[in-house]
């Protein structure tokens, strides 16, 4: 059975968290405060414990512990009834990891936990809140926003003006099934490769067809339709859209495109311009191994609501997992096509939203890959 102290930092050290009037405590460094309903909630990113702070006095009390204090000193001015309420509150805060004991040498209990030292708060919050266990919230396909937000269609509508539509060549799948590399060979020889050689539009078209096209679609009103592609997707929701920034792609004008995975076309959205160059420069600086701007930059964006409407607690987690499935698919197919591909860990989602005219919160970039032709 779960108890409040189960995940306490003191329990990790095999100790029982007990509040003593004469010892010193301060606010944990791993607390997040957020508004909820008509008050605030303080959440420990260590234990997952959430403490409701119903009024300004409780917020003030907790924040007063930014500087170490003894409960005895805090309780002294209070009458007996109020002192008892505050002591119980502080006891819960200690058990739940919201406050931490300070030793005589000034070090905090939680600072002695080495495995906490390597976490940035946003990573810890993400890990804790997107997994089951110490997460107090429901996790999974609860459709928690379905009655408040309309479903987003599986096929992305084009909101803005379009410069043109480029039909793309298709590979001969029957021939490939019979003659292409084996999976084992592709897996064993796959590497991240860095090349600034140009690639042909046909090679890009075949890469997109084999990795990103829609292979089946099914109406499912609740979800706005579900899709099948060659890579898997949580709930078959396929929120990912692929954008192409073409720089040295023979047969394709420099500029910004969106891949239409239903029609197997490139929708031309942006001319070559300084913003586009900055996207390419960002990609070049994300790797030490590229001597010039990449030939092609693939940007993976997510239409978040496709996933967030359905999956509670783990929507962004699922989206990033899906980016991984797409990355590996692109890696393997590129290997067989003789293209040089590398995933990139960092990208600028704001610049993406500016260049492709998307609403940052509705659809923005969650992954990037650079593609080059085979080096001669
Ligand atoms: C999620 C992810 C992010 C990556 N980010 C970068 C990056 O920003 N810059 C870079 O040069 N390589 C990046 N890489 C490529 C790795 O450096 C590469 O996979 C690693 O060195 C292992 O080499 P291999 O892919 O040839 O096996 C990334 C790979 C992955 C999977």
mmCIF file of C-alpha atoms and ligand atoms in Angstrom:
data_model
loop_
_atom_site.group_PDB
_atom_site.id
_atom_site.type_symbol
_atom_site.label_atom_id
_atom_site.label_comp_id
_atom_site.label_asym_id
_atom_site.label_seq_id
_atom_site.Cartn_x
_atom_site.Cartn_y
_atom_site.Cartn_z
ATOM 1 C CA UNK A 1 0.000 0.000 0.000
ATOM 2 C CA UNK A 2 1.234 3.500 -0.794
ATOM 3 C CA UNK A 3 1.976 5.814 2.105
ATOM 4 C CA UNK A 4 2.934 9.459 2.146
ATOM 5 C CA UNK A 5 6.452 8.604 3.259
ATOM 6 C CA UNK A 6 6.987 5.877 0.649
ATOM 7 C CA UNK A 7 8.985 8.114 -1.670
ATOM 8 C CA UNK A 8 10.325 10.526 0.943
ATOM 9 C CA UNK A 9 13.980 11.477 0.444
ATOM 10 C CA UNK A 10 14.556 10.387 4.041
ATOM 11 C CA UNK A 11 13.042 6.966 3.331
ATOM 12 C CA UNK A 12 15.525 6.621 0.458
ATOM 13 C CA UNK A 13 18.187 6.924 3.158
ATOM 14 C CA UNK A 14 16.355 4.421 5.378
ATOM 15 C CA UNK A 15 15.173 7.071 7.862
ATOM 16 C CA UNK A 16 11.693 7.941 9.066
ATOM 17 C CA UNK A 17 10.802 11.587 8.433
ATOM 18 C CA UNK A 18 9.687 13.037 11.772
ATOM 19 C CA UNK A 19 9.237 16.724 12.505
ATOM 20 C CA UNK A 20 11.088 18.036 15.557
ATOM 21 C CA UNK A 21 10.334 21.501 16.945
ATOM 22 C CA UNK A 22 13.986 22.249 17.622
ATOM 23 C CA UNK A 23 15.479 21.096 14.326
ATOM 24 C CA UNK A 24 15.878 23.278 11.231
ATOM 25 C CA UNK A 25 14.001 22.818 7.959
ATOM 26 C CA UNK A 26 13.849 24.639 4.678
ATOM 27 C CA UNK A 27 11.881 24.444 1.451
ATOM 28 C CA UNK A 28 13.057 21.656 -0.832
ATOM 29 C CA UNK A 29 14.807 22.722 -4.057
ATOM 30 C CA UNK A 30 12.540 20.292 -5.883
ATOM 31 C CA UNK A 31 9.159 21.913 -5.282
ATOM 32 C CA UNK A 32 6.883 23.405 -7.899
ATOM 33 C CA UNK A 33 4.072 25.757 -7.005
ATOM 34 C CA UNK A 34 1.141 26.078 -9.377
ATOM 35 C CA UNK A 35 -2.355 27.545 -9.245
ATOM 36 C CA UNK A 36 -5.138 24.978 -9.063
ATOM 37 C CA UNK A 37 -8.858 25.609 -8.628
ATOM 38 C CA UNK A 38 -9.182 28.429 -6.083
ATOM 39 C CA UNK A 39 -5.796 28.003 -4.412
ATOM 40 C CA UNK A 40 -2.280 26.772 -5.037
ATOM 41 C CA UNK A 41 -0.719 23.329 -5.010
ATOM 42 C CA UNK A 42 2.868 22.645 -3.978
ATOM 43 C CA UNK A 43 4.219 19.500 -5.577
ATOM 44 C CA UNK A 44 7.395 17.685 -4.675
ATOM 45 C CA UNK A 45 9.290 16.592 -7.769
ATOM 46 C CA UNK A 46 10.969 13.960 -5.602
ATOM 47 C CA UNK A 47 8.005 12.206 -4.052
ATOM 48 C CA UNK A 48 5.150 13.376 -6.264
ATOM 49 C CA UNK A 49 3.290 14.503 -3.133
ATOM 50 C CA UNK A 50 0.876 17.378 -3.771
ATOM 51 C CA UNK A 51 -0.068 19.636 -0.900
ATOM 52 C CA UNK A 52 -3.043 21.910 -1.394
ATOM 53 C CA UNK A 53 -2.385 25.445 -0.183
ATOM 54 C CA UNK A 54 -5.918 26.805 0.221
ATOM 55 C CA UNK A 55 -5.081 30.345 1.300
ATOM 56 C CA UNK A 56 -2.399 33.023 1.276
ATOM 57 C CA UNK A 57 -1.377 32.136 4.845
ATOM 58 C CA UNK A 58 -0.424 28.572 3.854
ATOM 59 C CA UNK A 59 1.509 29.842 0.795
ATOM 60 C CA UNK A 60 3.307 32.384 3.002
ATOM 61 C CA UNK A 61 4.118 29.728 5.594
ATOM 62 C CA UNK A 62 5.660 27.404 3.035
ATOM 63 C CA UNK A 63 7.579 30.205 1.303
ATOM 64 C CA UNK A 64 8.852 31.486 4.655
ATOM 65 C CA UNK A 65 10.857 28.258 4.734
ATOM 66 C CA UNK A 66 13.044 29.476 1.869
ATOM 67 C CA UNK A 67 15.300 30.384 4.793
ATOM 68 C CA UNK A 68 15.863 27.550 7.278
ATOM 69 C CA UNK A 69 13.622 27.792 10.332
ATOM 70 C CA UNK A 70 12.701 25.767 13.409
ATOM 71 C CA UNK A 71 9.059 24.694 13.728
ATOM 72 C CA UNK A 72 9.245 25.713 17.393
ATOM 73 C CA UNK A 73 9.943 29.316 16.387
ATOM 74 C CA UNK A 74 7.193 29.304 13.753
ATOM 75 C CA UNK A 75 4.636 27.859 16.168
ATOM 76 C CA UNK A 76 5.495 29.986 19.207
ATOM 77 C CA UNK A 77 3.298 32.998 18.346
ATOM 78 C CA UNK A 78 0.259 30.800 17.522
ATOM 79 C CA UNK A 79 -2.548 29.700 19.831
ATOM 80 C CA UNK A 80 -2.735 25.970 20.627
ATOM 81 C CA UNK A 81 -5.374 25.093 18.005
ATOM 82 C CA UNK A 82 -3.609 26.932 15.196
ATOM 83 C CA UNK A 83 -0.208 25.575 16.282
ATOM 84 C CA UNK A 84 -1.554 22.030 16.046
ATOM 85 C CA UNK A 85 -2.876 22.639 12.488
ATOM 86 C CA UNK A 86 0.447 24.151 11.378
ATOM 87 C CA UNK A 87 2.491 21.359 12.984
ATOM 88 C CA UNK A 88 0.408 18.734 11.159
ATOM 89 C CA UNK A 89 0.848 20.689 7.916
ATOM 90 C CA UNK A 90 4.632 20.908 8.361
ATOM 91 C CA UNK A 91 4.784 17.205 9.240
ATOM 92 C CA UNK A 92 3.008 16.346 5.990
ATOM 93 C CA UNK A 93 5.330 18.686 4.072
ATOM 94 C CA UNK A 94 8.344 16.862 5.532
ATOM 95 C CA UNK A 95 6.943 13.404 4.830
ATOM 96 C CA UNK A 96 6.007 14.482 1.309
ATOM 97 C CA UNK A 97 9.453 15.946 0.607
ATOM 98 C CA UNK A 98 8.289 19.570 0.324
ATOM 99 C CA UNK A 99 10.638 20.613 3.108
ATOM 100 C CA UNK A 100 13.983 19.127 4.013
ATOM 101 C CA UNK A 101 15.920 18.989 7.271
ATOM 102 C CA UNK A 102 19.064 21.090 7.612
ATOM 103 C CA UNK A 103 21.944 19.546 9.542
ATOM 104 C CA UNK A 104 24.175 21.462 11.962
ATOM 105 C CA UNK A 105 26.778 21.958 9.230
ATOM 106 C CA UNK A 106 24.147 23.694 7.050
ATOM 107 C CA UNK A 107 23.671 20.906 4.508
ATOM 108 C CA UNK A 108 20.173 19.807 3.584
ATOM 109 C CA UNK A 109 19.114 16.172 3.826
ATOM 110 C CA UNK A 110 18.057 16.131 0.185
ATOM 111 C CA UNK A 111 21.446 17.494 -0.921
ATOM 112 C CA UNK A 112 22.995 14.275 0.373
ATOM 113 C CA UNK A 113 21.118 12.243 -2.224
ATOM 114 C CA UNK A 114 23.618 11.953 -5.054
ATOM 115 C CA UNK A 115 21.114 10.579 -7.558
ATOM 116 C CA UNK A 116 19.099 13.813 -7.315
ATOM 117 C CA UNK A 117 22.033 16.024 -8.241
ATOM 118 C CA UNK A 118 21.959 15.270 -11.963
ATOM 119 C CA UNK A 119 18.341 16.295 -12.550
ATOM 120 C CA UNK A 120 17.204 19.599 -14.000
ATOM 121 C CA UNK A 121 13.770 20.474 -12.571
ATOM 122 C CA UNK A 122 11.942 20.278 -15.909
ATOM 123 C CA UNK A 123 13.393 16.829 -16.630
ATOM 124 C CA UNK A 124 12.461 15.590 -13.178
ATOM 125 C CA UNK A 125 8.925 16.978 -13.479
ATOM 126 C CA UNK A 126 8.553 15.400 -16.913
ATOM 127 C CA UNK A 127 9.853 12.014 -15.760
ATOM 128 C CA UNK A 128 7.730 11.949 -12.640
ATOM 129 C CA UNK A 129 4.529 13.197 -14.194
ATOM 130 C CA UNK A 130 4.577 11.136 -17.362
ATOM 131 C CA UNK A 131 5.129 7.794 -15.616
ATOM 132 C CA UNK A 132 2.976 5.808 -13.210
ATOM 133 C CA UNK A 133 4.094 5.239 -9.630
ATOM 134 C CA UNK A 134 4.650 8.345 -7.563
ATOM 135 C CA UNK A 135 2.534 10.346 -10.006
ATOM 136 C CA UNK A 136 -0.805 11.047 -8.296
ATOM 137 C CA UNK A 137 -2.616 11.738 -11.589
ATOM 138 C CA UNK A 138 -4.279 9.331 -14.007
ATOM 139 C CA UNK A 139 -1.879 8.135 -16.698
ATOM 140 C CA UNK A 140 -3.081 6.837 -20.029
ATOM 141 C CA UNK A 141 -5.828 6.998 -22.625
ATOM 142 C CA UNK A 142 -8.505 8.772 -20.568
ATOM 143 C CA UNK A 143 -9.670 11.130 -23.359
ATOM 144 C CA UNK A 144 -9.623 13.752 -20.605
ATOM 145 C CA UNK A 145 -10.003 16.719 -22.964
ATOM 146 C CA UNK A 146 -12.364 15.139 -25.478
ATOM 147 C CA UNK A 147 -15.518 16.833 -24.225
ATOM 148 C CA UNK A 148 -13.860 20.264 -24.090
ATOM 149 C CA UNK A 149 -11.796 20.315 -27.293
ATOM 150 C CA UNK A 150 -12.790 19.228 -30.790
ATOM 151 C CA UNK A 151 -10.858 16.422 -32.456
ATOM 152 C CA UNK A 152 -8.152 17.482 -34.863
ATOM 153 C CA UNK A 153 -8.386 15.826 -38.250
ATOM 154 C CA UNK A 154 -5.783 13.179 -39.049
ATOM 155 C CA UNK A 155 -5.112 14.986 -42.323
ATOM 156 C CA UNK A 156 -3.555 18.345 -41.690
ATOM 157 C CA UNK A 157 -5.493 21.135 -43.413
ATOM 158 C CA UNK A 158 -3.438 23.828 -45.134
ATOM 159 C CA UNK A 159 -4.169 27.096 -43.329
ATOM 160 C CA UNK A 160 -2.098 29.607 -45.251
ATOM 161 C CA UNK A 161 -1.110 30.378 -48.816
ATOM 162 C CA UNK A 162 0.786 27.792 -50.819
ATOM 163 C CA UNK A 163 3.452 28.509 -53.452
ATOM 164 C CA UNK A 164 2.915 25.243 -55.280
ATOM 165 C CA UNK A 165 2.554 21.489 -55.004
ATOM 166 C CA UNK A 166 5.353 19.202 -56.153
ATOM 167 C CA UNK A 167 4.359 15.655 -57.150
ATOM 168 C CA UNK A 168 6.916 13.062 -56.054
ATOM 169 C CA UNK A 169 8.264 9.917 -57.632
ATOM 170 C CA UNK A 170 7.376 6.592 -55.997
ATOM 171 C CA UNK A 171 9.756 3.681 -55.583
ATOM 172 C CA UNK A 172 8.860 0.224 -56.881
ATOM 173 C CA UNK A 173 7.937 -1.477 -53.621
ATOM 174 C CA UNK A 174 7.531 -4.936 -55.187
ATOM 175 C CA UNK A 175 11.052 -4.769 -56.558
ATOM 176 C CA UNK A 176 12.359 -3.486 -53.230
ATOM 177 C CA UNK A 177 10.631 -6.284 -51.306
ATOM 178 C CA UNK A 178 12.424 -8.800 -53.495
ATOM 179 C CA UNK A 179 15.810 -7.136 -53.914
ATOM 180 C CA UNK A 180 16.410 -4.474 -51.254
ATOM 181 C CA UNK A 181 18.856 -4.748 -48.387
ATOM 182 C CA UNK A 182 17.909 -7.163 -45.642
ATOM 183 C CA UNK A 183 16.829 -5.626 -42.349
ATOM 184 C CA UNK A 184 19.872 -7.165 -40.708
ATOM 185 C CA UNK A 185 22.236 -5.538 -43.180
ATOM 186 C CA UNK A 186 20.549 -2.140 -42.752
ATOM 187 C CA UNK A 187 20.704 -2.435 -38.960
ATOM 188 C CA UNK A 188 24.296 -3.614 -38.885
ATOM 189 C CA UNK A 189 25.581 -0.948 -41.282
ATOM 190 C CA UNK A 190 23.479 1.992 -40.078
ATOM 191 C CA UNK A 191 25.573 4.923 -38.921
ATOM 192 C CA UNK A 192 25.042 8.632 -38.392
ATOM 193 C CA UNK A 193 26.690 10.156 -41.428
ATOM 194 C CA UNK A 194 27.499 13.752 -42.204
ATOM 195 C CA UNK A 195 27.642 14.844 -45.825
ATOM 196 C CA UNK A 196 27.160 18.163 -47.571
ATOM 197 C CA UNK A 197 26.872 16.529 -51.003
ATOM 198 C CA UNK A 198 23.621 17.331 -52.809
ATOM 199 C CA UNK A 199 20.938 14.690 -53.113
ATOM 200 C CA UNK A 200 18.388 14.211 -55.854
ATOM 201 C CA UNK A 201 14.708 14.999 -55.531
ATOM 202 C CA UNK A 202 14.057 11.375 -56.455
ATOM 203 C CA UNK A 203 16.122 10.108 -53.510
ATOM 204 C CA UNK A 204 14.304 12.496 -51.164
ATOM 205 C CA UNK A 205 10.949 11.421 -52.634
ATOM 206 C CA UNK A 206 11.757 7.751 -52.099
ATOM 207 C CA UNK A 207 12.903 8.417 -48.549
ATOM 208 C CA UNK A 208 9.658 10.244 -47.745
ATOM 209 C CA UNK A 209 7.502 7.604 -49.411
ATOM 210 C CA UNK A 210 9.160 4.737 -47.592
ATOM 211 C CA UNK A 211 9.250 6.400 -44.154
ATOM 212 C CA UNK A 212 6.368 8.830 -43.852
ATOM 213 C CA UNK A 213 3.477 8.167 -46.229
ATOM 214 C CA UNK A 214 0.057 7.101 -44.970
ATOM 215 C CA UNK A 215 -0.440 3.419 -45.769
ATOM 216 C CA UNK A 216 -4.005 3.166 -44.414
ATOM 217 C CA UNK A 217 -6.580 5.503 -42.898
ATOM 218 C CA UNK A 218 -9.651 4.721 -40.857
ATOM 219 C CA UNK A 219 -12.475 7.019 -39.776
ATOM 220 C CA UNK A 220 -12.734 7.169 -36.010
ATOM 221 C CA UNK A 221 -14.734 10.226 -35.023
ATOM 222 C CA UNK A 222 -13.495 10.340 -31.423
ATOM 223 C CA UNK A 223 -9.886 10.713 -32.622
ATOM 224 C CA UNK A 224 -10.487 12.671 -35.830
ATOM 225 C CA UNK A 225 -9.412 9.588 -37.772
ATOM 226 C CA UNK A 226 -6.556 7.155 -37.228
ATOM 227 C CA UNK A 227 -3.753 6.276 -39.609
ATOM 228 C CA UNK A 228 -1.247 3.642 -40.386
ATOM 229 C CA UNK A 229 2.308 4.386 -41.519
ATOM 230 C CA UNK A 230 5.399 2.194 -41.620
ATOM 231 C CA UNK A 231 6.494 3.445 -38.208
ATOM 232 C CA UNK A 232 4.297 2.890 -35.124
ATOM 233 C CA UNK A 233 2.336 5.593 -33.318
ATOM 234 C CA UNK A 234 0.602 5.648 -29.923
ATOM 235 C CA UNK A 235 -3.116 5.062 -30.548
ATOM 236 C CA UNK A 236 -2.399 5.282 -34.324
ATOM 237 C CA UNK A 237 -2.899 9.023 -33.914
ATOM 238 C CA UNK A 238 0.157 9.992 -35.958
ATOM 239 C CA UNK A 239 0.451 13.604 -34.852
ATOM 240 C CA UNK A 240 3.830 14.029 -36.553
ATOM 241 C CA UNK A 241 4.198 16.170 -39.675
ATOM 242 C CA UNK A 242 7.385 16.280 -41.703
ATOM 243 C CA UNK A 243 8.778 19.558 -43.029
ATOM 244 C CA UNK A 244 11.622 19.798 -45.527
ATOM 245 C CA UNK A 245 14.079 22.663 -45.785
ATOM 246 C CA UNK A 246 15.750 22.176 -49.152
ATOM 247 C CA UNK A 247 19.184 23.712 -49.671
ATOM 248 C CA UNK A 248 21.056 21.491 -52.143
ATOM 249 C CA UNK A 249 18.452 19.109 -53.510
ATOM 250 C CA UNK A 250 18.798 18.671 -57.264
ATOM 251 C CA UNK A 251 15.419 19.275 -58.901
ATOM 252 C CA UNK A 252 13.869 21.063 -55.916
ATOM 253 C CA UNK A 253 13.939 24.856 -55.465
ATOM 254 C CA UNK A 254 15.547 26.037 -52.235
ATOM 255 C CA UNK A 255 12.836 26.719 -49.693
ATOM 256 C CA UNK A 256 10.502 25.277 -47.096
ATOM 257 C CA UNK A 257 8.040 22.471 -47.787
ATOM 258 C CA UNK A 258 5.610 20.242 -45.914
ATOM 259 C CA UNK A 259 5.327 16.617 -46.902
ATOM 260 C CA UNK A 260 1.720 15.602 -47.574
ATOM 261 C CA UNK A 261 1.760 11.943 -46.514
ATOM 262 C CA UNK A 262 -1.665 11.262 -48.072
ATOM 263 C CA UNK A 263 -0.947 12.603 -51.561
ATOM 264 C CA UNK A 264 2.829 11.941 -51.511
ATOM 265 C CA UNK A 265 3.555 15.503 -52.574
ATOM 266 C CA UNK A 266 5.601 18.371 -51.228
ATOM 267 C CA UNK A 267 3.584 21.467 -50.424
ATOM 268 C CA UNK A 268 5.811 24.478 -51.114
ATOM 269 C CA UNK A 269 5.303 26.968 -48.306
ATOM 270 C CA UNK A 270 8.324 29.286 -48.162
ATOM 271 C CA UNK A 271 10.849 30.746 -50.569
ATOM 272 C CA UNK A 272 14.484 30.683 -49.685
ATOM 273 C CA UNK A 273 14.936 33.578 -47.214
ATOM 274 C CA UNK A 274 17.133 34.612 -44.245
ATOM 275 C CA UNK A 275 14.915 32.820 -41.681
ATOM 276 C CA UNK A 276 15.293 29.614 -43.629
ATOM 277 C CA UNK A 277 19.075 30.022 -43.688
ATOM 278 C CA UNK A 278 18.991 30.398 -39.896
ATOM 279 C CA UNK A 279 17.146 27.066 -39.583
ATOM 280 C CA UNK A 280 19.893 25.466 -41.659
ATOM 281 C CA UNK A 281 22.590 27.243 -39.646
ATOM 282 C CA UNK A 282 21.028 26.010 -36.381
ATOM 283 C CA UNK A 283 21.242 22.491 -37.781
ATOM 284 C CA UNK A 284 24.854 22.934 -38.850
ATOM 285 C CA UNK A 285 25.872 24.205 -35.424
ATOM 286 C CA UNK A 286 24.122 21.257 -33.747
ATOM 287 C CA UNK A 287 26.833 19.026 -35.170
ATOM 288 C CA UNK A 288 30.593 19.381 -35.305
ATOM 289 C CA UNK A 289 30.822 17.212 -38.364
ATOM 290 C CA UNK A 290 29.218 19.332 -41.085
ATOM 291 C CA UNK A 291 31.503 21.694 -43.040
ATOM 292 C CA UNK A 292 28.661 23.724 -44.579
ATOM 293 C CA UNK A 293 24.906 24.182 -44.255
ATOM 294 C CA UNK A 294 23.132 20.816 -44.621
ATOM 295 C CA UNK A 295 21.830 19.841 -48.055
ATOM 296 C CA UNK A 296 18.404 19.050 -46.633
ATOM 297 C CA UNK A 297 16.989 19.541 -43.173
ATOM 298 C CA UNK A 298 14.037 17.411 -42.135
ATOM 299 C CA UNK A 299 11.994 18.930 -39.330
ATOM 300 C CA UNK A 300 9.538 16.788 -37.416
ATOM 301 C CA UNK A 301 6.646 18.748 -35.930
ATOM 302 C CA UNK A 302 3.752 17.524 -33.843
ATOM 303 C CA UNK A 303 0.148 18.625 -33.993
ATOM 304 C CA UNK A 304 -0.037 18.220 -30.244
ATOM 305 C CA UNK A 305 -3.812 18.157 -29.733
ATOM 306 C CA UNK A 306 -4.098 14.915 -31.715
ATOM 307 C CA UNK A 307 -2.369 13.289 -28.742
ATOM 308 C CA UNK A 308 -3.023 15.564 -25.764
ATOM 309 C CA UNK A 309 -6.811 15.186 -26.077
ATOM 310 C CA UNK A 310 -6.541 11.449 -25.527
ATOM 311 C CA UNK A 311 -3.491 10.740 -23.411
ATOM 312 C CA UNK A 312 -3.398 12.151 -19.922
ATOM 313 C CA UNK A 313 -0.032 12.744 -18.221
ATOM 314 C CA UNK A 314 2.005 11.108 -20.972
ATOM 315 C CA UNK A 315 1.047 12.933 -24.192
ATOM 316 C CA UNK A 316 4.392 14.667 -24.767
ATOM 317 C CA UNK A 317 6.188 11.531 -23.676
ATOM 318 C CA UNK A 318 4.319 9.532 -26.342
ATOM 319 C CA UNK A 319 5.092 12.174 -28.974
ATOM 320 C CA UNK A 320 8.838 12.000 -28.296
ATOM 321 C CA UNK A 321 8.756 8.210 -28.271
ATOM 322 C CA UNK A 322 7.123 8.373 -31.684
ATOM 323 C CA UNK A 323 9.827 10.744 -32.921
ATOM 324 C CA UNK A 324 12.259 7.959 -32.015
ATOM 325 C CA UNK A 325 10.395 5.433 -34.132
ATOM 326 C CA UNK A 326 10.471 7.848 -37.069
ATOM 327 C CA UNK A 327 14.165 8.639 -36.588
ATOM 328 C CA UNK A 328 15.136 4.981 -36.719
ATOM 329 C CA UNK A 329 12.944 4.381 -39.764
ATOM 330 C CA UNK A 330 14.599 7.297 -41.579
ATOM 331 C CA UNK A 331 18.049 6.104 -40.487
ATOM 332 C CA UNK A 332 17.480 2.597 -41.840
ATOM 333 C CA UNK A 333 15.890 3.588 -45.143
ATOM 334 C CA UNK A 334 18.560 6.254 -45.730
ATOM 335 C CA UNK A 335 21.192 3.612 -45.227
ATOM 336 C CA UNK A 336 19.702 1.518 -48.028
ATOM 337 C CA UNK A 337 19.367 4.595 -50.284
ATOM 338 C CA UNK A 338 22.989 5.610 -49.768
ATOM 339 C CA UNK A 339 21.985 8.880 -48.095
ATOM 340 C CA UNK A 340 23.907 10.395 -45.187
ATOM 341 C CA UNK A 341 21.577 11.081 -42.266
ATOM 342 C CA UNK A 342 21.983 12.190 -38.689
ATOM 343 C CA UNK A 343 19.441 12.967 -36.001
ATOM 344 C CA UNK A 344 19.896 16.268 -34.178
ATOM 345 C CA UNK A 345 19.207 16.670 -30.484
ATOM 346 C CA UNK A 346 18.423 20.381 -30.492
ATOM 347 C CA UNK A 347 16.348 22.662 -32.672
ATOM 348 C CA UNK A 348 14.578 26.007 -32.433
ATOM 349 C CA UNK A 349 10.819 25.457 -32.232
ATOM 350 C CA UNK A 350 10.094 29.187 -32.261
ATOM 351 C CA UNK A 351 12.041 29.737 -35.462
ATOM 352 C CA UNK A 352 10.244 26.760 -36.980
ATOM 353 C CA UNK A 353 6.855 28.237 -36.024
ATOM 354 C CA UNK A 354 7.855 31.616 -37.522
ATOM 355 C CA UNK A 355 9.135 30.142 -40.765
ATOM 356 C CA UNK A 356 6.223 27.778 -41.333
ATOM 357 C CA UNK A 357 3.604 30.074 -39.852
ATOM 358 C CA UNK A 358 2.319 27.677 -37.205
ATOM 359 C CA UNK A 359 0.979 28.376 -33.728
ATOM 360 C CA UNK A 360 3.821 27.305 -31.382
ATOM 361 C CA UNK A 361 1.374 25.646 -28.981
ATOM 362 C CA UNK A 362 -0.697 23.932 -31.666
ATOM 363 C CA UNK A 363 2.088 22.636 -33.894
ATOM 364 C CA UNK A 364 5.810 23.081 -33.468
ATOM 365 C CA UNK A 365 8.994 21.170 -34.043
ATOM 366 C CA UNK A 366 10.007 18.250 -31.818
ATOM 367 C CA UNK A 367 12.886 16.796 -33.832
ATOM 368 C CA UNK A 368 15.320 17.404 -36.676
ATOM 369 C CA UNK A 369 17.461 15.326 -39.020
ATOM 370 C CA UNK A 370 20.025 16.402 -41.573
ATOM 371 C CA UNK A 371 20.284 14.615 -44.903
ATOM 372 C CA UNK A 372 23.064 14.704 -47.471
ATOM 373 C CA UNK A 373 23.878 12.822 -50.646
ATOM 374 C CA UNK A 374 26.545 10.152 -50.852
ATOM 375 C CA UNK A 375 30.068 11.655 -50.713
ATOM 376 C CA UNK A 376 31.906 11.019 -53.990
HETATM 377 C C1 LIG B 1 18.143 11.509 -30.411
HETATM 378 C C2 LIG B 1 19.475 11.727 -31.088
HETATM 379 C C3 LIG B 1 20.024 12.985 -31.100
HETATM 380 C C4 LIG B 1 21.233 13.226 -31.757
HETATM 381 N N1 LIG B 1 21.721 14.496 -31.801
HETATM 382 C C5 LIG B 1 22.835 14.752 -32.511
HETATM 383 C C6 LIG B 1 23.301 16.086 -32.660
HETATM 384 O O1 LIG B 1 22.689 17.038 -32.169
HETATM 385 N N2 LIG B 1 24.442 16.302 -33.365
HETATM 386 C C7 LIG B 1 25.124 15.275 -33.944
HETATM 387 O O2 LIG B 1 26.144 15.526 -34.580
HETATM 388 N N3 LIG B 1 24.702 13.999 -33.839
HETATM 389 C C8 LIG B 1 23.568 13.710 -33.145
HETATM 390 N N4 LIG B 1 23.101 12.421 -33.050
HETATM 391 C C9 LIG B 1 23.854 11.327 -33.651
HETATM 392 C C10 LIG B 1 24.683 10.644 -32.587
HETATM 393 O O3 LIG B 1 25.817 11.421 -32.295
HETATM 394 C C11 LIG B 1 25.065 9.260 -33.074
HETATM 395 O O4 LIG B 1 23.896 8.476 -33.140
HETATM 396 C C12 LIG B 1 26.081 8.609 -32.148
HETATM 397 O O5 LIG B 1 27.333 9.230 -32.254
HETATM 398 C C13 LIG B 1 26.237 7.138 -32.454
HETATM 399 O O6 LIG B 1 26.676 6.972 -33.783
HETATM 400 P P1 LIG B 1 25.857 6.097 -34.834
HETATM 401 O O7 LIG B 1 24.511 6.757 -35.041
HETATM 402 O O8 LIG B 1 26.672 6.131 -36.083
HETATM 403 O O9 LIG B 1 25.701 4.732 -34.265
HETATM 404 C C14 LIG B 1 21.914 12.162 -32.391
HETATM 405 C C15 LIG B 1 21.356 10.883 -32.359
HETATM 406 C C16 LIG B 1 20.146 10.669 -31.728
HETATM 407 C C17 LIG B 1 19.532 9.299 -31.741
#
